[in-house]
Structure formats: C-alpha cells, structure tokens
Coordinates of N, CA and C in Angstrom, one line a residue:
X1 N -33.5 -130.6 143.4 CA -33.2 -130.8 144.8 C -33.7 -129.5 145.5
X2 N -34.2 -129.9 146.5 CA -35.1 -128.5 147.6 C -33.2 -128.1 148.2
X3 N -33.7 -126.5 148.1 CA -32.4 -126.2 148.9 C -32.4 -126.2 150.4
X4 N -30.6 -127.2 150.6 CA -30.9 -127.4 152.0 C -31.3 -126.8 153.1
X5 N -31.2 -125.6 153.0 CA -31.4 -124.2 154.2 C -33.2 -124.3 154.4
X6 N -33.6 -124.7 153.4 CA -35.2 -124.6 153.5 C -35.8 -125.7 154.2
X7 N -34.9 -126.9 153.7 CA -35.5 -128.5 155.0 C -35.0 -128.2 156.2
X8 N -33.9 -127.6 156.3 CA -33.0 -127.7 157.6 C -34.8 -126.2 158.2
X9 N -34.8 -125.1 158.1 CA -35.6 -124.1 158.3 C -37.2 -124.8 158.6
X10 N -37.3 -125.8 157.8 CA -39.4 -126.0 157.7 C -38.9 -127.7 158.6
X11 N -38.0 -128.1 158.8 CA -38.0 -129.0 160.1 C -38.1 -128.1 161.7
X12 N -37.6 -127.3 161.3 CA -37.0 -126.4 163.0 C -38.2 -125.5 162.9
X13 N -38.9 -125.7 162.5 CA -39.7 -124.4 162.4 C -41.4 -125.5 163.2
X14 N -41.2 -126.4 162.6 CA -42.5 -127.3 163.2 C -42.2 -127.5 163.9
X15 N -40.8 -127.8 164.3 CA -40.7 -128.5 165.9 C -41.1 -127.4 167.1
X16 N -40.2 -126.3 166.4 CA -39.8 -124.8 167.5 C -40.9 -124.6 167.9
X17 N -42.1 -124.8 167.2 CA -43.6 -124.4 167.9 C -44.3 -125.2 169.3
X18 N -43.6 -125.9 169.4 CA -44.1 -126.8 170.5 C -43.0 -126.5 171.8
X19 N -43.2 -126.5 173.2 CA -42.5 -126.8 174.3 C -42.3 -127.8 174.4
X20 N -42.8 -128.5 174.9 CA -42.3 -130.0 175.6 C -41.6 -130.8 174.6
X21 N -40.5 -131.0 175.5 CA -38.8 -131.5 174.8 C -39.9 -133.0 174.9
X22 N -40.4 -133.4 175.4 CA -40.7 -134.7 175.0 C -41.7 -135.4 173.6
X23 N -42.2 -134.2 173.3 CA -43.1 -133.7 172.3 C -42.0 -133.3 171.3
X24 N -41.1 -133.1 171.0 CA -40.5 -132.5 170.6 C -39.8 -133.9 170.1
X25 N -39.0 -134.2 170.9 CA -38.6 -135.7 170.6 C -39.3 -137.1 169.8
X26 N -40.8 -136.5 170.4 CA -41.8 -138.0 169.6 C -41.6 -137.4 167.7
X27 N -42.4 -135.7 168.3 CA -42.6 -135.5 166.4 C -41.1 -135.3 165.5
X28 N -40.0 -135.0 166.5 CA -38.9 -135.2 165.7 C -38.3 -136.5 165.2
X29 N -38.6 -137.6 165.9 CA -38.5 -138.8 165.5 C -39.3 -139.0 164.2
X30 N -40.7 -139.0 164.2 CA -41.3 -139.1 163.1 C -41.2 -138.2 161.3
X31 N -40.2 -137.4 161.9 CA -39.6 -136.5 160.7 C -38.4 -137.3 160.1
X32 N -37.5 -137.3 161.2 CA -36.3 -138.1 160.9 C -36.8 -139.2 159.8
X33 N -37.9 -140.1 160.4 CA -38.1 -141.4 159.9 C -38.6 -141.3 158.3
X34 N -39.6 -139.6 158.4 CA -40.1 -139.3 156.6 C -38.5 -139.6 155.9
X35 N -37.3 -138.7 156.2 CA -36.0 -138.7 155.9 C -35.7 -139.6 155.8
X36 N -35.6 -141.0 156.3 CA -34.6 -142.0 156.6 C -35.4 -142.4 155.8
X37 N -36.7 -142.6 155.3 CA -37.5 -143.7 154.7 C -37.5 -143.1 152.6
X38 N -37.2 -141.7 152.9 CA -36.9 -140.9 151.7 C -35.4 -141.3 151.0
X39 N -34.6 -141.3 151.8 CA -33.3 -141.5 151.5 C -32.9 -143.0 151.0
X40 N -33.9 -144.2 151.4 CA -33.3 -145.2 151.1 C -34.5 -145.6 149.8
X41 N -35.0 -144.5 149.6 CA -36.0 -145.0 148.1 C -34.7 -144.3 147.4
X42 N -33.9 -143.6 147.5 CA -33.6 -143.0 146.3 C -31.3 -143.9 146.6
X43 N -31.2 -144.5 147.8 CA -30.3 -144.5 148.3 C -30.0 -146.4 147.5
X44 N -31.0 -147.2 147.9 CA -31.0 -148.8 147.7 C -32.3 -148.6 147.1
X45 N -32.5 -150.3 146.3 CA -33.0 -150.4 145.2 C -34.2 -151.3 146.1
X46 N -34.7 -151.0 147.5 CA -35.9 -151.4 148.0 C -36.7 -150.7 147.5
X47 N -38.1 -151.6 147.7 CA -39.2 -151.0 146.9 C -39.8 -150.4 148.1
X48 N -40.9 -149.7 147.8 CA -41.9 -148.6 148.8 C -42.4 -149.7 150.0
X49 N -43.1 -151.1 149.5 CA -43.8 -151.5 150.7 C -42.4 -152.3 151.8
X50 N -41.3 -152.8 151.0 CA -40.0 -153.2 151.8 C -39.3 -151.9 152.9
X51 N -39.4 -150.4 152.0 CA -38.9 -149.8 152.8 C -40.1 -149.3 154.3
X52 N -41.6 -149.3 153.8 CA -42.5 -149.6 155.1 C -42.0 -150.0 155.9
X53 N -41.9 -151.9 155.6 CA -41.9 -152.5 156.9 C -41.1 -152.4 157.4
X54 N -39.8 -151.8 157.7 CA -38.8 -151.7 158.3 C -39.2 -150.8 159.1
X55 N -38.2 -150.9 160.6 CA -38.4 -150.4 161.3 C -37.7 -148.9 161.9
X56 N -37.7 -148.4 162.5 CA -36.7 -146.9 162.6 C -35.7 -147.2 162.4
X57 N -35.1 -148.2 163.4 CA -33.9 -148.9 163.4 C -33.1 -149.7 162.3
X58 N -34.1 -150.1 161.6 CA -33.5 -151.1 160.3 C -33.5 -150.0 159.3
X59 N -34.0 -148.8 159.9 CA -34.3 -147.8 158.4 C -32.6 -147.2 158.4
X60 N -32.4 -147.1 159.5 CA -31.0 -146.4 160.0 C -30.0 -146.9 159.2
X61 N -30.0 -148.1 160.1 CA -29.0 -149.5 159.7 C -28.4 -149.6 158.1
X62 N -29.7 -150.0 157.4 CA -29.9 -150.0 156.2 C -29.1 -148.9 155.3
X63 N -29.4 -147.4 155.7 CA -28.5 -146.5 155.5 C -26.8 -146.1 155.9
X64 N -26.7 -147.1 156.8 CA -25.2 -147.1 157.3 C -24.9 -147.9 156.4
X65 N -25.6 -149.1 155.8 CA -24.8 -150.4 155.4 C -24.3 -149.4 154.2
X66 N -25.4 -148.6 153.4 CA -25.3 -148.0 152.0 C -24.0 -147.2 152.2
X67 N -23.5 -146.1 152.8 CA -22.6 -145.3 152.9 C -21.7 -145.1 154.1
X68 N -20.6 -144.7 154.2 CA -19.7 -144.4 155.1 C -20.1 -143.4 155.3
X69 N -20.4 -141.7 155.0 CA -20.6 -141.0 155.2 C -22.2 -140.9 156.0
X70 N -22.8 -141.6 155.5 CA -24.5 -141.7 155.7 C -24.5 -142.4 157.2
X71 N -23.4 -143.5 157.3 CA -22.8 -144.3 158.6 C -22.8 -143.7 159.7
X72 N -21.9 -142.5 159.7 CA -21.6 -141.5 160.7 C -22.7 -140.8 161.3
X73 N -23.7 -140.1 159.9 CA -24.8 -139.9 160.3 C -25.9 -140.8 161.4
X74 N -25.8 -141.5 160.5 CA -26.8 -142.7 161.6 C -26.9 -143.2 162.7
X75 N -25.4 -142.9 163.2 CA -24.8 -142.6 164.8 C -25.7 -141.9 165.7
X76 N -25.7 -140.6 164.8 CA -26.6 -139.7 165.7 C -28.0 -140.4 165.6
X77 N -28.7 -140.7 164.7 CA -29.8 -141.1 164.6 C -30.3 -142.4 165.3
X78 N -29.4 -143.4 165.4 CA -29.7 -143.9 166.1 C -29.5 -144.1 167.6
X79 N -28.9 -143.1 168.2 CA -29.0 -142.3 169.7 C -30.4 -141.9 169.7
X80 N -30.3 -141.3 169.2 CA -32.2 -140.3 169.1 C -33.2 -141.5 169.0
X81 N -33.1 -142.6 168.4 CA -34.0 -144.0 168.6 C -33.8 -144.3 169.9
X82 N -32.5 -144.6 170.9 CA -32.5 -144.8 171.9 C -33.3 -144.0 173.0
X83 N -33.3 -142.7 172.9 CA -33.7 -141.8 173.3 C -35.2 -141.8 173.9
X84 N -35.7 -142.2 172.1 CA -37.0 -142.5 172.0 C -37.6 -143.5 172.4
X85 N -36.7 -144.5 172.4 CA -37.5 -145.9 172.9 C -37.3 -145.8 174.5
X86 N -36.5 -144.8 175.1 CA -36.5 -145.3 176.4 C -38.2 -143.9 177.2
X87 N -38.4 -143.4 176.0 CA -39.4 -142.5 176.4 C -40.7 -143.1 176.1
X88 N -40.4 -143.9 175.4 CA -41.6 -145.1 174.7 C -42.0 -146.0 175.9
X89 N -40.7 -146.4 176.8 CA -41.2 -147.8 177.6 C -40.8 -147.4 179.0
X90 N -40.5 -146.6 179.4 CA -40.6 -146.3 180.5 C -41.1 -145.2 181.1
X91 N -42.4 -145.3 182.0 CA -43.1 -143.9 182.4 C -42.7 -142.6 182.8
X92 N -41.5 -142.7 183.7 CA -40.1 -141.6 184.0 C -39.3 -141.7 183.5
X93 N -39.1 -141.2 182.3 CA -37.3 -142.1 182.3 C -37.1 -140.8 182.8
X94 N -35.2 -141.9 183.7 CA -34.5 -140.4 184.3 C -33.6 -139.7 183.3
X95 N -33.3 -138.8 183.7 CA -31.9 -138.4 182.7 C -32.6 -137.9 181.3
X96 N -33.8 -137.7 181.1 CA -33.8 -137.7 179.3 C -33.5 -136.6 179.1
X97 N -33.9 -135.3 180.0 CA -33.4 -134.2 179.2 C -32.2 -134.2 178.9
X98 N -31.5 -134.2 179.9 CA -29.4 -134.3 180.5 C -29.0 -134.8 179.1
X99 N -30.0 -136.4 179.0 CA -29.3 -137.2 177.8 C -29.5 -136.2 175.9
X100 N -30.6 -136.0 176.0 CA -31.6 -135.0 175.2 C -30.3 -133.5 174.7
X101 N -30.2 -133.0 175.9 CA -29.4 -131.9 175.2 C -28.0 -132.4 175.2
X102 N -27.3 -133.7 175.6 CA -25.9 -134.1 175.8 C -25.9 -134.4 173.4
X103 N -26.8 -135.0 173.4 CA -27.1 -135.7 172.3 C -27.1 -134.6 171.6
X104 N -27.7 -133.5 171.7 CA -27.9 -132.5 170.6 C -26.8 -131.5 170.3
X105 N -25.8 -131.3 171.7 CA -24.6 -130.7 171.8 C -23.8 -131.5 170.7
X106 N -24.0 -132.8 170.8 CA -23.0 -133.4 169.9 C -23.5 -133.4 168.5
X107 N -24.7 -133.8 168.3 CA -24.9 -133.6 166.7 C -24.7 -131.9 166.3
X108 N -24.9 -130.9 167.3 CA -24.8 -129.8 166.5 C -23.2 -129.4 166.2
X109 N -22.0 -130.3 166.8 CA -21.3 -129.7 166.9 C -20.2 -130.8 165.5
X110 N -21.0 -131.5 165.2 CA -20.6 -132.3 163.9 C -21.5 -132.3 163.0
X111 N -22.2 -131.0 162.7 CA -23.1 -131.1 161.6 C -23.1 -128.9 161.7
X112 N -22.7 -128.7 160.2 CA -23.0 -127.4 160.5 C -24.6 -126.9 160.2
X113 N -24.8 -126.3 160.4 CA -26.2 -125.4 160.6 C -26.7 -123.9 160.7
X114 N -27.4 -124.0 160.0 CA -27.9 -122.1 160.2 C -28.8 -121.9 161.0
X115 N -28.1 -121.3 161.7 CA -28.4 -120.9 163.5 C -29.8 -120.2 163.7
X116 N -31.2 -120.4 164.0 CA -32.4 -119.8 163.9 C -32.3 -118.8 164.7
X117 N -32.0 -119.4 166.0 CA -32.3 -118.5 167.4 C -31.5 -118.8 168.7
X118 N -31.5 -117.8 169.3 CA -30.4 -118.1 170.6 C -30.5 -119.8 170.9
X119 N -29.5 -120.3 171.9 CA -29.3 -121.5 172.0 C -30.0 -122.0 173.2
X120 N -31.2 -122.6 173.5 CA -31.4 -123.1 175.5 C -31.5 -124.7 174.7
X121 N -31.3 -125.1 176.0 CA -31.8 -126.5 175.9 C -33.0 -127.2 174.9
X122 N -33.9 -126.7 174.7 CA -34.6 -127.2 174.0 C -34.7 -126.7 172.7
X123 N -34.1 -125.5 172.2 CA -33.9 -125.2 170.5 C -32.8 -125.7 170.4
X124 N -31.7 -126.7 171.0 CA -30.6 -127.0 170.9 C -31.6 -128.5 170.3
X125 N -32.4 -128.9 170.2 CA -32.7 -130.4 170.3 C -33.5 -130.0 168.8
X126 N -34.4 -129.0 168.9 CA -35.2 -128.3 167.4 C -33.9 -128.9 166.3
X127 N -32.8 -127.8 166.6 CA -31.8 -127.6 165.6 C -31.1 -128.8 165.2
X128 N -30.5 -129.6 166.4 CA -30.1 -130.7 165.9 C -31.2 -131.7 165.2
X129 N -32.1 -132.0 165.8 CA -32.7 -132.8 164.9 C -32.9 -132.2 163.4
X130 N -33.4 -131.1 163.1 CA -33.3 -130.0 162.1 C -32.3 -130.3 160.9
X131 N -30.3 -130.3 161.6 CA -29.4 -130.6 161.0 C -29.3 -132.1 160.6
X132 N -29.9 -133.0 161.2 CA -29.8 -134.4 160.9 C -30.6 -134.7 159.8
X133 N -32.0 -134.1 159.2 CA -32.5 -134.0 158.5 C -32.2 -133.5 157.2
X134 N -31.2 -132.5 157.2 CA -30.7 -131.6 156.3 C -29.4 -132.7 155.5
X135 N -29.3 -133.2 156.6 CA -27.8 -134.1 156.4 C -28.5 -135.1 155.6
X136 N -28.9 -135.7 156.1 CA -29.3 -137.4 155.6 C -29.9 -136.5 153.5
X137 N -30.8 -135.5 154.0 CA -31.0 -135.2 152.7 C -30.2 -135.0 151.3
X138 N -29.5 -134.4 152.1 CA -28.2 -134.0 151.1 C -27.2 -135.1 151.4
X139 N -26.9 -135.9 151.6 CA -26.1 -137.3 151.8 C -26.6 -138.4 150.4
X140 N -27.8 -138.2 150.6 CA -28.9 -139.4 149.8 C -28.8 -138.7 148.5
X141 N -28.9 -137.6 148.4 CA -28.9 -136.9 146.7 C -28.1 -136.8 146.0
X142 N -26.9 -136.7 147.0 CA -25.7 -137.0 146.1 C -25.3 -137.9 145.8
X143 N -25.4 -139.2 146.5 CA -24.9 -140.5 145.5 C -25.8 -140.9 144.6
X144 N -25.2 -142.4 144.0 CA -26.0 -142.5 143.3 C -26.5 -143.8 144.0
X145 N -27.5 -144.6 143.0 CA -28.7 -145.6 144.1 C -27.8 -146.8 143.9
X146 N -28.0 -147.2 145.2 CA -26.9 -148.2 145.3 C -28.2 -149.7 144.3
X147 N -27.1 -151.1 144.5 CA -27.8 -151.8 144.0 C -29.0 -152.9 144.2
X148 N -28.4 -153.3 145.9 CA -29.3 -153.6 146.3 C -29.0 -153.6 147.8
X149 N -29.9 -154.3 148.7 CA -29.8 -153.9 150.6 C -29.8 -155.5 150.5
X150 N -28.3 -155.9 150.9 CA -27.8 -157.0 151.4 C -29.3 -157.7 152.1
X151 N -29.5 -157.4 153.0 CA -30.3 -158.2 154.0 C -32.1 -158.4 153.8
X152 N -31.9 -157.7 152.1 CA -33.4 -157.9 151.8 C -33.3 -158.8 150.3
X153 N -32.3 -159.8 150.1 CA -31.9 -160.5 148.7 C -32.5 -161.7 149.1

C-alpha cells in the first residue's frame, strides 16, 4: 500500500501548480476518476473494460452501492461531478467559484488532511480534492473485494 500522506501530497502537488480554479477543477476531476476507477478494480468484481465504460457518475454510484463508508465519500464526489458538468455545459456558469470553495470547505472539514500551505480559495479546492483522493484510496484497501456490482449481473 503507497503511504497515504504521499497520494494525498503528489495529488496537491499537480494540481497546486496551476492557477485557474477552473483548470484545476477539469484536471482534478480527471484524478478523482484514476481513484474512483482504481478503487472499484480492487473494490467489486468488474472487469477493466466494464469498469471503462462507466461513467464518472456510475463510477461513484457503483462505489456507494459497495460501501457505507465509501457512500459518504461519494457525496463529496459527486458534488465535484456537478460542479464539473455545470463547467462542461454552460459557457459562464455563475457561482462556480462561491460553489467551488463552499464544496471544498466542506470536504476539508470531514476529511482530515496534512495541511501543505496557507489556506485561500483555491489551495482550499487543491486540498480537498487531494483529501478525497487519499480517502477513496484508503477506503478501497481496506476492505475486502466485494462480490459483484448489482447493476452489471
């Protein structure tokens, strides 16, 4: 098992290099989803090209169906889909920062974390996504593989 301080650290550390919270949001999504698509090879007894086709959202799903704990997680995670889909399909969306750091206040304050650097609005979003990553990792390692994903039988 990679120690958690080191995914939680080499997530925050890719993102922290970029400004734009909206940049920040696309490539953090895309990390999330390495995690979400990692955790259900080792989490349910889907195979590699089943867990492909699924979508952000079914990757989520899928991982709530598996665990209660993993459940709670996925809350946040799939806020951060909303987030993203509304950055996806609409040319302005209003509100995304407001929603952006509202979203990240709350994952950081139900997920603990080793604090990189002072807190502004946008290392608040680094970190939480950072912590969601750390989470789902260490969530998935500890159980064991479930048997199968109801909705792929």
């Amino acid at each position: 098992m990679i120690p958690p301080p080191f995914l939680d650290w080499a997530v925050w550390a890719n993102l922290d290099r970029h400004r734009d919270v909206e940049l920040i949001l696309l490539k953090g999504h895309l990390f999330l989803e390495i995690f979400l698509a990692s955790a259900l090879s080792l989490r349910t007894s889907l195979t590699e090209p089943q867990i492909k086709s699924l979508s952000f959202s079914a990757k989520a799903r899928a991982l709530a169906e598996a665990d209660a704990q993993l459940s709670k997680v996925m809350e946040h995670v799939r806020s951060l889909n909303k987030l993203r889909n509304k950055l996806a399909h609409e040319p302005f969306p209003d509100e995304l920062q407001t929603e952006l750091k509202n979203w990240s206040e709350q994952v950081l304050s139900s997920c603990s974390i080793q604090k990189h650097q002072k807190y502004t609005s946008r290392t608040k979003i680094t970190q939480a996504i950072a912590a969601l990553a750390r989470k789902i990792y260490e969530l998935s390692c500890n159980e064991p593989k479930a048997v199968s994903h109801p909705n792929q039988e």
